[in-house]
Coordinates of N, CA and C in Angstrom, one line a residue:
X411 N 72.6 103.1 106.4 CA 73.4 101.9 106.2 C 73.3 101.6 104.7
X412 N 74.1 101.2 104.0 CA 74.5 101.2 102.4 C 74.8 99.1 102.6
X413 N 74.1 98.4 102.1 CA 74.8 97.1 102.1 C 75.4 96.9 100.6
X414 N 76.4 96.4 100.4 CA 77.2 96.0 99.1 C 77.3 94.9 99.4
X415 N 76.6 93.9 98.2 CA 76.6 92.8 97.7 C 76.5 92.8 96.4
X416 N 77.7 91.2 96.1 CA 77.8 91.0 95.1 C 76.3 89.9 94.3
X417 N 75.5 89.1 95.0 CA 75.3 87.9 95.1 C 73.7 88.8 94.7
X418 N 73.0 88.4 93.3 CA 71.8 89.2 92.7 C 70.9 89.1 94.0
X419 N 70.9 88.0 94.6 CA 69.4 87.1 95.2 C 69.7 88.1 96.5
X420 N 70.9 88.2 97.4 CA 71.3 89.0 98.6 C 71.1 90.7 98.2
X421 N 71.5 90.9 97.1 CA 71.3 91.9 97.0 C 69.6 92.7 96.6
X422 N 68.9 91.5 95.9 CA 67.5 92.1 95.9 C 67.0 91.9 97.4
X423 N 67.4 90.8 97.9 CA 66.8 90.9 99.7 C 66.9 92.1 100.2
X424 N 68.0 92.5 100.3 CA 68.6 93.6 101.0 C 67.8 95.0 100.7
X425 N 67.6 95.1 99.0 CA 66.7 96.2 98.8 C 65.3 96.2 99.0
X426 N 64.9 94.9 98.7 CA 63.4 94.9 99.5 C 63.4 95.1 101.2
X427 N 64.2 95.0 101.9 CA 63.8 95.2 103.0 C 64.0 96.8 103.6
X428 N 64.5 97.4 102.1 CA 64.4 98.9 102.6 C 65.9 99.6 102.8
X429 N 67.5 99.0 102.3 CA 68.4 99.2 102.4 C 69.0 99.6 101.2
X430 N 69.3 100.5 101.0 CA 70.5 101.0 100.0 C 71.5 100.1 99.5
X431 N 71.6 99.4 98.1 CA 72.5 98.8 97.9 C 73.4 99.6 96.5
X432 N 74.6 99.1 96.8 CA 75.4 99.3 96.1 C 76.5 98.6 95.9
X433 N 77.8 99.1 95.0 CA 79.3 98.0 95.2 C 79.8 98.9 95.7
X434 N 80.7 98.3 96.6 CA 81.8 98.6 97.4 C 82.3 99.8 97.2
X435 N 83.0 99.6 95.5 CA 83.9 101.0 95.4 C 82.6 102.2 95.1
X436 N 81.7 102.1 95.1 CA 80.7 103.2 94.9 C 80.2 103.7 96.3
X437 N 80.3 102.8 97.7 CA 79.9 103.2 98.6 C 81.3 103.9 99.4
X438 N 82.8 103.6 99.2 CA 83.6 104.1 99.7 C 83.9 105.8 99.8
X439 N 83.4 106.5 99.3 CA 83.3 108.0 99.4 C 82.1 108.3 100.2
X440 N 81.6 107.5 101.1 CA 79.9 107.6 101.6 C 80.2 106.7 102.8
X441 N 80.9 106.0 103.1 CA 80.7 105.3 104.1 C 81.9 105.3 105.6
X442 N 81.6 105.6 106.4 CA 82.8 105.9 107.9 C 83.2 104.7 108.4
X443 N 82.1 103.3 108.7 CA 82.2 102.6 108.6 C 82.3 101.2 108.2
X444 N 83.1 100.3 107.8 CA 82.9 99.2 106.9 C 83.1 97.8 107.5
X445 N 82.2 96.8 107.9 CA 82.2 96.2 108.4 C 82.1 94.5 107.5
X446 N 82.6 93.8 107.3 CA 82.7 92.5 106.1 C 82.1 91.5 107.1
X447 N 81.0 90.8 106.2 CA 80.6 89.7 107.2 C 80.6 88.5 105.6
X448 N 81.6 88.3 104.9 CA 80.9 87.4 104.0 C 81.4 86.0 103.8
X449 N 82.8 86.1 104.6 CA 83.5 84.9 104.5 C 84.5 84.7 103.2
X450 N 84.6 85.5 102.3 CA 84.9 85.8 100.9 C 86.5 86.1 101.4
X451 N 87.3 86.6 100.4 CA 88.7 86.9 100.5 C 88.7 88.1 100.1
X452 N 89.3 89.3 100.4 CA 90.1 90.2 99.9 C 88.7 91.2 99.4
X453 N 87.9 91.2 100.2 CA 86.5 91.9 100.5 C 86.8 93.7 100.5
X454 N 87.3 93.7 101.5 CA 88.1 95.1 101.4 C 89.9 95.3 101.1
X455 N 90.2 95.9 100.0 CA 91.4 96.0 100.1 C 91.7 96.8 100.1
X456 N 93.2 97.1 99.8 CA 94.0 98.4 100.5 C 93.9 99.4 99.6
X457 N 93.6 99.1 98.2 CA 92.9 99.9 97.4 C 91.8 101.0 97.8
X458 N 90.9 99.7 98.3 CA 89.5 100.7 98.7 C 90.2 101.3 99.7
X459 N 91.0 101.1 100.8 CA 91.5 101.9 102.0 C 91.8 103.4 101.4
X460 N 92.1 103.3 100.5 CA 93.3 104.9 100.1 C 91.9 105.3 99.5
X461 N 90.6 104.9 99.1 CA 90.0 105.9 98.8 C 88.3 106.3 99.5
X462 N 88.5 105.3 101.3 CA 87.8 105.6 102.3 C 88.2 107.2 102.9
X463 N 86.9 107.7 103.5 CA 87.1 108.5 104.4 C 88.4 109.0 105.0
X464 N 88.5 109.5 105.6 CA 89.3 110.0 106.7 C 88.8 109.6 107.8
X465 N 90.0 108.6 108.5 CA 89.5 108.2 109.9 C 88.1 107.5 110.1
X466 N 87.7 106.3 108.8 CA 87.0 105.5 108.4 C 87.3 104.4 109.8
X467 N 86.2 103.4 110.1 CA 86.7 102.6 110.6 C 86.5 101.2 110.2
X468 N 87.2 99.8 109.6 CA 87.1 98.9 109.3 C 86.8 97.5 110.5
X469 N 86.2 97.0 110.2 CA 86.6 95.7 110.8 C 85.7 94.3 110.3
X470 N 86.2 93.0 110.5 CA 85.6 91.9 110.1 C 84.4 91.2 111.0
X471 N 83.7 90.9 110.7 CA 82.7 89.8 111.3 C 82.1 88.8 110.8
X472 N 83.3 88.3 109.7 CA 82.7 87.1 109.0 C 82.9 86.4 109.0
X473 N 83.5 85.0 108.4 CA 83.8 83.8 108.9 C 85.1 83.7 108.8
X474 N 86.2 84.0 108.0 CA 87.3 84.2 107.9 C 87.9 85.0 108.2
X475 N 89.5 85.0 108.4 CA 90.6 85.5 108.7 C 90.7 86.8 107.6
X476 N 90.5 86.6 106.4 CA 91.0 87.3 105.4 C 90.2 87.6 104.5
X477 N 88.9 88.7 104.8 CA 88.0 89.0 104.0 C 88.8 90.9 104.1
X478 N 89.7 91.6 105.1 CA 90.3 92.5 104.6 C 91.7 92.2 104.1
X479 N 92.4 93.0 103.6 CA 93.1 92.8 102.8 C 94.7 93.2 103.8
X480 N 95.1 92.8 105.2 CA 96.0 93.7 105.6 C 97.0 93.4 105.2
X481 N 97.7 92.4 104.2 CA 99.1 92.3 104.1 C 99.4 93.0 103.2
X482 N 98.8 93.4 102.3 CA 99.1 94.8 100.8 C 99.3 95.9 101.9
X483 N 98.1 96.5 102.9 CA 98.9 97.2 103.6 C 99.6 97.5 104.5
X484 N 100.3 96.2 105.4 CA 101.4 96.2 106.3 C 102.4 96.3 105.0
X485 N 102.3 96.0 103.9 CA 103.9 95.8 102.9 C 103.7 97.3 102.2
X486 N 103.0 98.3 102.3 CA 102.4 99.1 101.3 C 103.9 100.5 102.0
X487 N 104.4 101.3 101.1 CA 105.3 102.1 101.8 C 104.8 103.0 102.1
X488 N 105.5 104.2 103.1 CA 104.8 105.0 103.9 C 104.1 105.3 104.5
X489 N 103.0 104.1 104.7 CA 102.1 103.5 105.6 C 102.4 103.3 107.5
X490 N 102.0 104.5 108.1 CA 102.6 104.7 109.4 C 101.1 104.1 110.3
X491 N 101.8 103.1 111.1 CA 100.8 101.8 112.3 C 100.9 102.2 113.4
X492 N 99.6 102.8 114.5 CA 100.2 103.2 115.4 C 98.8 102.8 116.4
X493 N 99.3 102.1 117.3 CA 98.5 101.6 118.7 C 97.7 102.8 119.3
X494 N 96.4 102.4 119.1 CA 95.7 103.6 119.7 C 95.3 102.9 120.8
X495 N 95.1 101.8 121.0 CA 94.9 100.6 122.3 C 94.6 99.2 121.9
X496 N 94.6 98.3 122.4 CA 95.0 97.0 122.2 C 93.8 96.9 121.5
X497 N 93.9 96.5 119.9 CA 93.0 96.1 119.0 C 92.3 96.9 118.2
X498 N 92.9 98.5 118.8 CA 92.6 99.4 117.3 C 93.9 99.9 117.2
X499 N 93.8 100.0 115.8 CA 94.9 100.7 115.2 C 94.9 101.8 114.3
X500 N 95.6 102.7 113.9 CA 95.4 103.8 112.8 C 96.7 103.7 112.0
X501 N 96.0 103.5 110.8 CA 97.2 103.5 109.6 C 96.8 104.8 109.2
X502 N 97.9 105.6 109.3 CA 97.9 106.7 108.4 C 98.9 106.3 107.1
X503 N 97.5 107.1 105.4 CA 98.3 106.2 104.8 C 99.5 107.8 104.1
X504 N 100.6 107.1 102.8 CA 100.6 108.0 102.5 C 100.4 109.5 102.7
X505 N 99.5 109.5 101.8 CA 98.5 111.1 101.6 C 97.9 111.5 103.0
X506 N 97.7 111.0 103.8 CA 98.0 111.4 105.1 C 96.2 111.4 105.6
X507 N 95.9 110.7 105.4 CA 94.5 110.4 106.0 C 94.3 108.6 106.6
X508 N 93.9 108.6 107.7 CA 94.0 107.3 108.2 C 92.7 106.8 108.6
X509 N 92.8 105.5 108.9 CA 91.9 104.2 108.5 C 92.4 103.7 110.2
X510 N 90.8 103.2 110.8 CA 91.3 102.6 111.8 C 90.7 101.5 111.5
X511 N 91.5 100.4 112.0 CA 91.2 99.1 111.7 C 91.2 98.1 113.4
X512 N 90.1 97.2 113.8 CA 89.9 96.3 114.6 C 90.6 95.7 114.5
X513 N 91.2 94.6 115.4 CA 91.3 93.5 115.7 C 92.3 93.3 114.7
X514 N 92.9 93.6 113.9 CA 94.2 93.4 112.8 C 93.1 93.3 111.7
X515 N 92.3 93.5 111.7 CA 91.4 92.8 110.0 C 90.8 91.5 111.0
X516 N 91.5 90.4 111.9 CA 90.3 89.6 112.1 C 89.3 89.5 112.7
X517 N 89.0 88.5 113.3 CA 87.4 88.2 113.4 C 87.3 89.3 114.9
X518 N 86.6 89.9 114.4 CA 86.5 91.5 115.8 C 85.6 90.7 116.8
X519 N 84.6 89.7 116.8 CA 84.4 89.1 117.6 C 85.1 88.3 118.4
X520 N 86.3 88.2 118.1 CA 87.1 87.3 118.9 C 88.0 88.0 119.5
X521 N 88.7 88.6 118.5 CA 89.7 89.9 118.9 C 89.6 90.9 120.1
X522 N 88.1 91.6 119.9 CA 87.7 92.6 121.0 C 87.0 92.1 121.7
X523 N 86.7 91.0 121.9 CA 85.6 90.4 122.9 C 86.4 90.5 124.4
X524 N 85.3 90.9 125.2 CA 86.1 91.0 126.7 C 85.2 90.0 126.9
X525 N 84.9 88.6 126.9 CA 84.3 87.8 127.3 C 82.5 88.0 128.1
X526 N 82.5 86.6 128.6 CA 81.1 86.3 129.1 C 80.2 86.2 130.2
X527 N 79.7 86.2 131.0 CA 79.4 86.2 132.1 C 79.8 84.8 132.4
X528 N 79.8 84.1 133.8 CA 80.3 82.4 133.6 C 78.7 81.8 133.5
X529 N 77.4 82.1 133.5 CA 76.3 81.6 133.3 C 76.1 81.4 132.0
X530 N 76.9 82.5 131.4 CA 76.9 81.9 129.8 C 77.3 81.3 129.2
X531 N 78.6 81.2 129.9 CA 79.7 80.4 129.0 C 79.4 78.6 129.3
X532 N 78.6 79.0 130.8 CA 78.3 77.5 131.3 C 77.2 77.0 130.5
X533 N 76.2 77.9 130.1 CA 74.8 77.2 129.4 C 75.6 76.9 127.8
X534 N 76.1 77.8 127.3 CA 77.1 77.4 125.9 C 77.7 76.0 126.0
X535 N 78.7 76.1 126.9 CA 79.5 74.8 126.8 C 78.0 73.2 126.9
X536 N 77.7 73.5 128.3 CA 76.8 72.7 128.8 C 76.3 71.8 127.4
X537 N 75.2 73.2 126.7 CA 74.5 72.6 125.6 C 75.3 72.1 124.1
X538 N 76.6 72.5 124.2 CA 77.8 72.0 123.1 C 77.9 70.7 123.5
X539 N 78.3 70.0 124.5 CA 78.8 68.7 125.4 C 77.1 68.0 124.5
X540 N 76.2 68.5 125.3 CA 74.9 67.7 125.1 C 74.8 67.7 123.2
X541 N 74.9 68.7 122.6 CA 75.1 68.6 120.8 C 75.9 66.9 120.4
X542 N 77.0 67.3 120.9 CA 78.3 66.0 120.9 C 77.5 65.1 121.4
X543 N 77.0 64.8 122.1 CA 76.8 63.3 122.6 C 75.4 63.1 122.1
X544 N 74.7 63.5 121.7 CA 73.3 63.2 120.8 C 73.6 62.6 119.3
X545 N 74.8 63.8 118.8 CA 75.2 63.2 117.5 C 76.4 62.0 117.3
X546 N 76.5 62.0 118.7 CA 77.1 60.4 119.0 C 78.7 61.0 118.3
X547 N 78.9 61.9 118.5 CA 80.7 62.2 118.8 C 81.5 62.0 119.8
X548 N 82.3 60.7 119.6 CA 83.6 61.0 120.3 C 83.4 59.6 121.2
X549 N 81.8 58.3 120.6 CA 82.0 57.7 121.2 C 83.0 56.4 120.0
X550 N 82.8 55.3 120.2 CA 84.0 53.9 120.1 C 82.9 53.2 119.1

């Protein structure tokens, strides 16, 4: 596992606890995987895409919608999209090496999630309801 961070304080964490750090474009000839958890914009772009792996796989798990970059590559030419099953996709680019991407670029936890058992979803909600009414939301 390679972590790329921009942020000095995350990035000394990361190497004291025994992880490989580096930037982005230095880890893209090294890495199959790339996964964004930072909430940032335009984290991965279609740049870095053209100079990932072959049959690299991307996806988001961060706070936002748009820490990859897919609209440079839905607009990018010769860029061929092809449904490998609901929520992965393979862009082959150009030059003819392809990138699979999750959930469109977003949040892959939401996107690919096949849901919860209902004891979960019941102890989740349950203790949400009980949050709200402690911090006195939603009364008059």
């Amino acid at each position: 596992m390679i972590i790329t961070e921009i942020d000095p304080i995350g990035a000394l964490q990361a190497a004291m606890e025994g992880y490989e750090v580096m930037t982005v474009e230095d880890a893209l000839p090294e890495g199959n995987i790339y996964v964004t958890c930072t909430g940032n914009r335009d984290i991965i772009t279609y740049e870095h895409m053209k100079r990932m792996r072959d049959q690299a796989i991307v996806c988001n798990i961060g706070h936002i919608d748009n820490e990859i970059d897919m609209a440079n590559r839905e607009a990018a030419e010769g860029v061929i999209k092809t449904e490998i099953k609901p929520q992965v996709d393979k862009y082959t680019l150009v030059d003819g090496h392809a990138i699979y991407v999750r959930a469109e670029g977003r949040l892959v936890k939401r996107g690919c999630a096949t849901g919860h058992p209902s004891v979960v979803m019941s102890n989740a909600l349950t203790n949400q309801e009980r949050d709200w009414m402690e911090l006195g939301v939603g009364r008059d």
